Amino acid sequence: MSTPTITFNTSQTARKKVTTLTLRQKKERGEPISMLTAYDYPSALAVDQAGVDVILVGDSLAMVVLGYENTLSVTMEDMLHHSRAVARGAKFALLVGDMPFMSYQVSVEEAVRNAGRFLQQGNMDAVKLEGGAERVPAIRAIVSAGIPVMGHLGLTPQSVNQLGGFKPQAKNAAAARKLLEDALALEEAGCFAIVLESVPARLAEYVSKRLRIPTIGIGAGAGCDGQVLVTHDMLGLFDRFTPKFVKKYANLHTDMQRAIGAYIDDVETRRFPAPEHTVSMPEAEWDEFLRGLQD
Ligand code: KIV
């Protein structure tokens, strides 16, 4: 199969690779940051060519691609495999690899080694990890190894068993104060951005104003410096459930079912393949083939 030529529109050709500095400058200029997840080559290509600032190879991979109940089962090897595929498809977006459960919690040394693998073997530009002040030693060590770190506070899915489910967080004054303290600790430790997931909008806005680094919200209202969604949720590709905070821009699961149903119908009624989908053979060659059978 020959490789198709990809034509970019003018704004794509003029586009520069997004870096952590680009995100900081966007915050300073008050320009919203867009972030989406991708897990494979075609989704990375689509998301990158559409012009998103940041692509996260999220550990949501576990649920929306690999079919697990939660994100706890996904491994470093799974994450690196999918990171490499995304890196082959994305040219411009900042690429962030999500550190999976138990890849950074056991020791600072393991955290640094695994973060390094995302850059060396997964071709990512940065890593993301979940948690507050308790993660500061690991974050400091990863950052001093030259690896940019994105934090993640609020609903942290790797702690689903401790949180008692996928529930909104920081809804009371004490928890809100703790979230603010954690955010300030992550900034101080060297994070270049922080994801705020499923927390009250007024708190997310307050935290965003207090930080110099950008916040990226998911279910955290419009006051964050940027927004992220799981691509499979916003495209309607994951039909098991849709979180309340997701806006659906397409219904690709239904579209896929419709297309596949049409294919099955075409096969069963012999409408597919049609002449334009088949390989022809010159008449003379066919005659010679038949003559050969008679000899
Ligand atoms: O894994 C993921 O997709 C995430 C986003 C929800 C931020 O962590």
Short mmCIF file of C-alpha atoms and ligand atoms in Angstrom, two decimals:
data_model
loop_
_atom_site.label_atom_id
_atom_site.label_comp_id
_atom_site.label_asym_id
_atom_site.label_seq_id
_atom_site.Cartn_x
_atom_site.Cartn_y
_atom_site.Cartn_z
CA MET A 1 0.00 0.00 0.00
CA SER A 2 1.47 3.42 -0.92
CA THR A 3 1.60 6.13 1.76
CA PRO A 4 -1.03 8.83 1.09
CA THR A 5 0.17 12.42 0.94
CA ILE A 6 -1.20 14.44 3.85
CA THR A 7 -2.07 18.03 2.97
CA PHE A 8 -2.20 20.45 5.87
CA ASN A 9 -4.17 23.67 5.74
CA THR A 10 -2.15 26.88 6.03
CA SER A 11 -2.56 27.21 9.78
CA GLN A 12 -1.23 23.65 10.21
CA THR A 13 1.88 24.37 8.14
CA ALA A 14 2.56 27.46 10.23
CA ARG A 15 2.09 25.51 13.46
CA LYS A 16 4.99 25.04 15.84
CA LYS A 17 5.55 22.17 18.26
CA VAL A 18 3.79 22.93 21.56
CA THR A 19 6.07 22.93 24.62
CA THR A 20 5.50 23.45 28.34
CA LEU A 21 6.62 27.06 27.77
CA THR A 22 3.86 27.52 25.15
CA LEU A 23 1.30 26.51 27.79
CA ARG A 24 2.69 28.95 30.34
CA GLN A 25 2.60 31.75 27.74
CA LYS A 26 -1.00 30.87 26.83
CA LYS A 27 -1.97 31.19 30.49
CA GLU A 28 -0.20 34.57 30.71
CA ARG A 29 -2.07 35.79 27.61
CA GLY A 30 -5.39 34.42 28.92
CA GLU A 31 -5.70 32.01 25.96
CA PRO A 32 -7.47 28.71 26.79
CA ILE A 33 -5.47 25.49 26.42
CA SER A 34 -7.08 22.47 24.70
CA MET A 35 -6.17 18.91 25.65
CA LEU A 36 -7.57 15.53 24.58
CA THR A 37 -6.58 11.92 25.04
CA ALA A 38 -5.33 9.58 22.30
CA TYR A 39 -4.27 5.96 22.53
CA ASP A 40 -3.29 4.92 19.00
CA TYR A 41 -1.94 6.17 15.67
CA PRO A 42 -5.23 7.14 13.92
CA SER A 43 -6.69 8.96 16.93
CA ALA A 44 -3.38 10.80 17.51
CA LEU A 45 -3.29 11.83 13.84
CA ALA A 46 -6.88 13.17 13.98
CA VAL A 47 -6.48 15.00 17.28
CA ASP A 48 -3.11 16.50 16.32
CA GLN A 49 -4.21 17.61 12.85
CA ALA A 50 -7.32 19.23 14.37
CA GLY A 51 -4.92 21.48 16.29
CA VAL A 52 -5.16 20.44 19.94
CA ASP A 53 -2.41 21.83 22.24
CA VAL A 54 -1.80 18.75 24.40
CA ILE A 55 -2.34 15.03 23.80
CA LEU A 56 -2.55 12.87 26.89
CA VAL A 57 -1.97 9.14 26.54
CA GLY A 58 -4.24 8.65 29.53
CA ASP A 59 -4.45 5.58 31.71
CA SER A 60 -8.18 5.85 30.82
CA LEU A 61 -6.82 3.55 28.08
CA ALA A 62 -7.63 0.78 30.58
CA MET A 63 -11.36 1.52 30.46
CA VAL A 64 -12.13 3.00 27.06
CA VAL A 65 -9.80 0.86 24.92
CA LEU A 66 -8.87 -2.26 26.91
CA GLY A 67 -12.29 -2.79 28.55
CA TYR A 68 -11.23 -2.92 32.23
CA GLU A 69 -13.57 -1.76 35.03
CA ASN A 70 -11.19 1.00 36.20
CA THR A 71 -7.69 2.32 35.49
CA LEU A 72 -5.83 0.14 38.02
CA SER A 73 -5.03 -2.79 35.70
CA VAL A 74 -3.07 -0.93 33.05
CA THR A 75 0.71 -1.54 33.13
CA MET A 76 3.84 0.39 32.14
CA GLU A 77 4.21 -1.94 29.14
CA ASP A 78 0.61 -1.18 28.00
CA MET A 79 1.20 2.56 28.40
CA LEU A 80 4.51 2.53 26.51
CA HIS A 81 3.08 0.45 23.67
CA HIS A 82 0.24 2.95 23.15
CA SER A 83 2.50 5.99 23.74
CA ARG A 84 4.76 4.92 20.85
CA ALA A 85 1.76 4.59 18.52
CA VAL A 86 0.51 8.07 19.50
CA ALA A 87 3.98 9.59 19.03
CA ARG A 88 4.07 8.18 15.46
CA GLY A 89 0.83 10.05 14.66
CA ALA A 90 1.31 13.41 16.44
CA LYS A 91 3.69 16.09 15.17
CA PHE A 92 2.74 19.29 16.97
CA ALA A 93 0.93 18.68 20.27
CA LEU A 94 2.78 18.38 23.56
CA LEU A 95 2.70 14.64 24.34
CA VAL A 96 2.03 13.63 27.95
CA GLY A 97 2.27 10.02 29.13
CA ASP A 98 0.09 9.10 32.10
CA MET A 99 2.07 7.17 34.74
CA PRO A 100 0.03 4.07 35.62
CA PHE A 101 -0.96 2.84 39.08
CA MET A 102 2.08 1.53 41.06
CA SER A 103 4.66 2.99 38.64
CA TYR A 104 5.48 5.96 40.92
CA GLN A 105 4.03 5.20 44.37
CA VAL A 106 6.52 2.60 45.64
CA SER A 107 9.74 4.64 45.67
CA VAL A 108 11.20 7.84 44.30
CA GLU A 109 13.80 5.79 42.37
CA GLU A 110 11.11 3.74 40.61
CA ALA A 111 9.16 6.90 39.87
CA VAL A 112 12.15 8.53 38.15
CA ARG A 113 13.05 5.35 36.22
CA ASN A 114 9.48 4.87 34.97
CA ALA A 115 9.06 8.55 34.09
CA GLY A 116 12.30 8.27 32.08
CA ARG A 117 10.92 5.26 30.19
CA PHE A 118 8.01 7.41 28.94
CA LEU A 119 10.52 9.74 27.25
CA GLN A 120 13.11 7.14 26.16
CA GLN A 121 10.84 4.28 25.11
CA GLY A 122 7.42 5.92 24.68
CA ASN A 123 8.59 9.06 22.84
CA MET A 124 6.55 11.32 25.13
CA ASP A 125 7.54 14.90 26.04
CA ALA A 126 6.27 14.83 29.64
CA VAL A 127 4.52 12.65 32.22
CA LYS A 128 1.43 13.05 34.40
CA LEU A 129 0.88 11.56 37.84
CA GLU A 130 -1.93 11.70 40.40
CA GLY A 131 -1.82 13.00 43.97
CA GLY A 132 -1.03 15.97 46.20
CA ALA A 133 1.67 16.86 48.74
CA GLU A 134 2.53 13.16 49.29
CA ARG A 135 3.90 13.10 45.71
CA VAL A 136 6.25 16.07 46.13
CA PRO A 137 9.47 13.99 46.65
CA ALA A 138 8.79 11.96 43.47
CA ILE A 139 7.86 15.08 41.46
CA ARG A 140 11.01 16.95 42.58
CA ALA A 141 13.20 13.99 41.61
CA ILE A 142 11.52 13.51 38.20
CA VAL A 143 11.73 17.24 37.42
CA SER A 144 15.41 17.36 38.44
CA ALA A 145 16.02 14.51 35.99
CA GLY A 146 14.83 16.93 33.28
CA ILE A 147 11.37 15.43 32.81
CA PRO A 148 8.36 17.80 32.82
CA VAL A 149 5.57 16.70 35.18
CA MET A 150 1.84 17.45 35.02
CA GLY A 151 -0.04 16.99 38.32
CA HIS A 152 -3.59 15.67 38.78
CA LEU A 153 -5.83 16.61 41.76
CA GLY A 154 -9.48 16.22 42.76
CA LEU A 155 -11.03 13.00 41.47
CA THR A 156 -7.90 10.87 41.00
CA PRO A 157 -9.18 7.64 39.38
CA GLN A 158 -6.23 5.52 40.58
CA SER A 159 -7.57 6.07 44.15
CA VAL A 160 -11.11 5.02 43.23
CA ASN A 161 -11.18 2.40 46.03
CA GLN A 162 -10.13 4.96 48.62
CA LEU A 163 -12.56 7.61 47.30
CA GLY A 164 -15.48 5.15 47.31
CA GLY A 165 -16.22 5.53 43.59
CA PHE A 166 -15.90 8.07 40.77
CA LYS A 167 -17.36 10.97 42.80
CA PRO A 168 -16.89 14.75 42.75
CA GLN A 169 -14.24 15.90 45.25
CA ALA A 170 -13.43 18.90 47.46
CA LYS A 171 -17.05 19.88 48.06
CA ASN A 172 -16.55 20.94 51.68
CA ALA A 173 -14.38 23.76 53.07
CA ALA A 174 -11.70 21.48 54.59
CA ALA A 175 -11.29 19.41 51.43
CA ALA A 176 -11.24 22.59 49.31
CA ARG A 177 -8.45 24.04 51.50
CA LYS A 178 -6.50 20.77 51.19
CA LEU A 179 -6.85 20.87 47.40
CA LEU A 180 -5.53 24.45 47.28
CA GLU A 181 -2.56 23.49 49.52
CA ASP A 182 -1.84 20.46 47.32
CA ALA A 183 -1.97 22.59 44.16
CA LEU A 184 0.48 25.11 45.64
CA ALA A 185 2.77 22.24 46.73
CA LEU A 186 2.76 20.74 43.23
CA GLU A 187 3.56 24.12 41.67
CA GLU A 188 6.41 24.59 44.17
CA ALA A 189 7.71 21.07 43.41
CA GLY A 190 8.06 22.01 39.72
CA CYS A 191 4.90 20.78 37.94
CA PHE A 192 4.32 22.64 34.65
CA ALA A 193 0.49 22.23 34.82
CA ILE A 194 -2.17 20.55 36.95
CA VAL A 195 -5.31 18.65 35.91
CA LEU A 196 -8.27 19.43 38.20
CA GLU A 197 -10.88 16.68 37.89
CA SER A 198 -14.48 16.81 39.10
CA VAL A 199 -14.21 19.62 41.65
CA PRO A 200 -16.50 22.64 42.22
CA ALA A 201 -16.15 25.24 39.48
CA ARG A 202 -15.70 28.17 41.92
CA LEU A 203 -12.84 26.32 43.68
CA ALA A 204 -11.13 25.42 40.36
CA GLU A 205 -11.36 29.07 39.28
CA TYR A 206 -9.90 30.27 42.61
CA VAL A 207 -7.02 27.74 42.42
CA SER A 208 -6.33 28.70 38.78
CA LYS A 209 -6.01 32.37 39.77
CA ARG A 210 -3.66 31.52 42.67
CA LEU A 211 -1.26 29.46 40.49
CA ARG A 212 1.31 30.71 37.99
CA ILE A 213 1.18 27.38 36.14
CA PRO A 214 -1.90 26.47 34.05
CA THR A 215 -4.76 24.32 35.35
CA ILE A 216 -6.52 21.96 32.97
CA GLY A 217 -10.07 21.18 34.03
CA ILE A 218 -12.24 18.12 33.50
CA GLY A 219 -15.58 18.55 35.20
CA ALA A 220 -14.12 21.62 36.92
CA GLY A 221 -15.91 24.46 35.12
CA ALA A 222 -14.89 27.23 32.75
CA GLY A 223 -12.57 29.06 35.15
CA CYS A 224 -9.61 26.71 34.50
CA ASP A 225 -6.83 27.74 32.11
CA GLY A 226 -7.61 24.81 29.82
CA GLN A 227 -9.94 21.87 29.34
CA VAL A 228 -9.44 18.15 28.79
CA LEU A 229 -11.84 15.38 27.85
CA VAL A 230 -11.41 11.69 27.16
CA THR A 231 -11.68 11.55 23.36
CA HIS A 232 -13.69 8.32 23.40
CA ASP A 233 -16.28 10.06 25.66
CA MET A 234 -16.62 13.23 23.57
CA LEU A 235 -16.85 11.23 20.33
CA GLY A 236 -19.44 8.85 21.81
CA LEU A 237 -17.15 5.86 21.19
CA PHE A 238 -17.37 4.50 24.73
CA ASP A 239 -20.93 3.43 25.39
CA ARG A 240 -20.64 1.89 28.90
CA PHE A 241 -21.32 5.22 30.64
CA THR A 242 -20.75 8.93 30.03
CA PRO A 243 -19.72 11.18 32.95
CA LYS A 244 -22.07 14.14 33.57
CA PHE A 245 -19.36 16.68 32.67
CA VAL A 246 -18.81 15.32 29.14
CA LYS A 247 -20.16 17.17 26.12
CA LYS A 248 -20.72 14.68 23.30
CA TYR A 249 -19.66 16.03 19.88
CA ALA A 250 -20.47 12.83 17.94
CA ASN A 251 -22.01 9.42 18.40
CA LEU A 252 -19.41 7.24 16.75
CA HIS A 253 -20.41 4.01 18.51
CA THR A 254 -23.85 4.24 16.86
CA ASP A 255 -22.29 5.35 13.55
CA MET A 256 -19.93 2.34 13.64
CA GLN A 257 -22.79 -0.05 14.37
CA ARG A 258 -24.80 1.45 11.50
CA ALA A 259 -21.87 1.12 9.06
CA ILE A 260 -21.07 -2.44 10.17
CA GLY A 261 -24.74 -3.41 9.88
CA ALA A 262 -24.80 -2.03 6.32
CA TYR A 263 -21.69 -4.08 5.46
CA ILE A 264 -23.22 -7.29 6.81
CA ASP A 265 -26.39 -6.59 4.84
CA ASP A 266 -24.36 -5.97 1.65
CA VAL A 267 -22.44 -9.23 2.10
CA GLU A 268 -25.59 -11.23 2.78
CA THR A 269 -27.41 -9.76 -0.25
CA ARG A 270 -24.26 -9.95 -2.46
CA ARG A 271 -24.29 -6.16 -3.08
CA PHE A 272 -20.64 -6.18 -1.90
CA PRO A 273 -18.17 -6.55 -3.52
CA ALA A 274 -19.29 -4.65 -6.63
CA PRO A 275 -17.22 -4.65 -9.88
CA GLU A 276 -15.27 -1.55 -8.73
CA HIS A 277 -14.00 -3.48 -5.69
CA THR A 278 -12.69 -6.46 -7.69
CA VAL A 279 -9.50 -7.25 -9.62
CA SER A 280 -9.96 -7.74 -13.37
CA MET A 281 -7.96 -9.98 -15.72
CA PRO A 282 -7.45 -9.32 -19.45
CA GLU A 283 -9.66 -11.50 -21.67
CA ALA A 284 -6.64 -12.92 -23.56
CA GLU A 285 -4.97 -14.06 -20.33
CA TRP A 286 -8.16 -15.71 -19.16
CA ASP A 287 -8.54 -17.56 -22.49
CA GLU A 288 -4.94 -18.75 -22.26
CA PHE A 289 -5.55 -19.92 -18.71
CA LEU A 290 -8.58 -21.96 -19.84
CA ARG A 291 -6.66 -23.39 -22.85
CA GLY A 292 -3.88 -24.43 -20.45
CA LEU A 293 -6.38 -26.47 -18.47
CA GLN A 294 -7.39 -28.43 -21.61
CA ASP A 295 -3.76 -29.44 -22.45
O1 KIV B 1 -6.47 9.07 32.01
C1 KIV B 1 -7.04 10.10 31.61
O2 KIV B 1 -7.66 10.13 30.55
C2 KIV B 1 -6.98 11.28 32.47
C3 KIV B 1 -7.84 12.45 32.09
C4 KIV B 1 -9.21 12.20 32.54
C5 KIV B 1 -7.30 13.71 32.60
O3 KIV B 1 -6.29 11.28 33.44
#
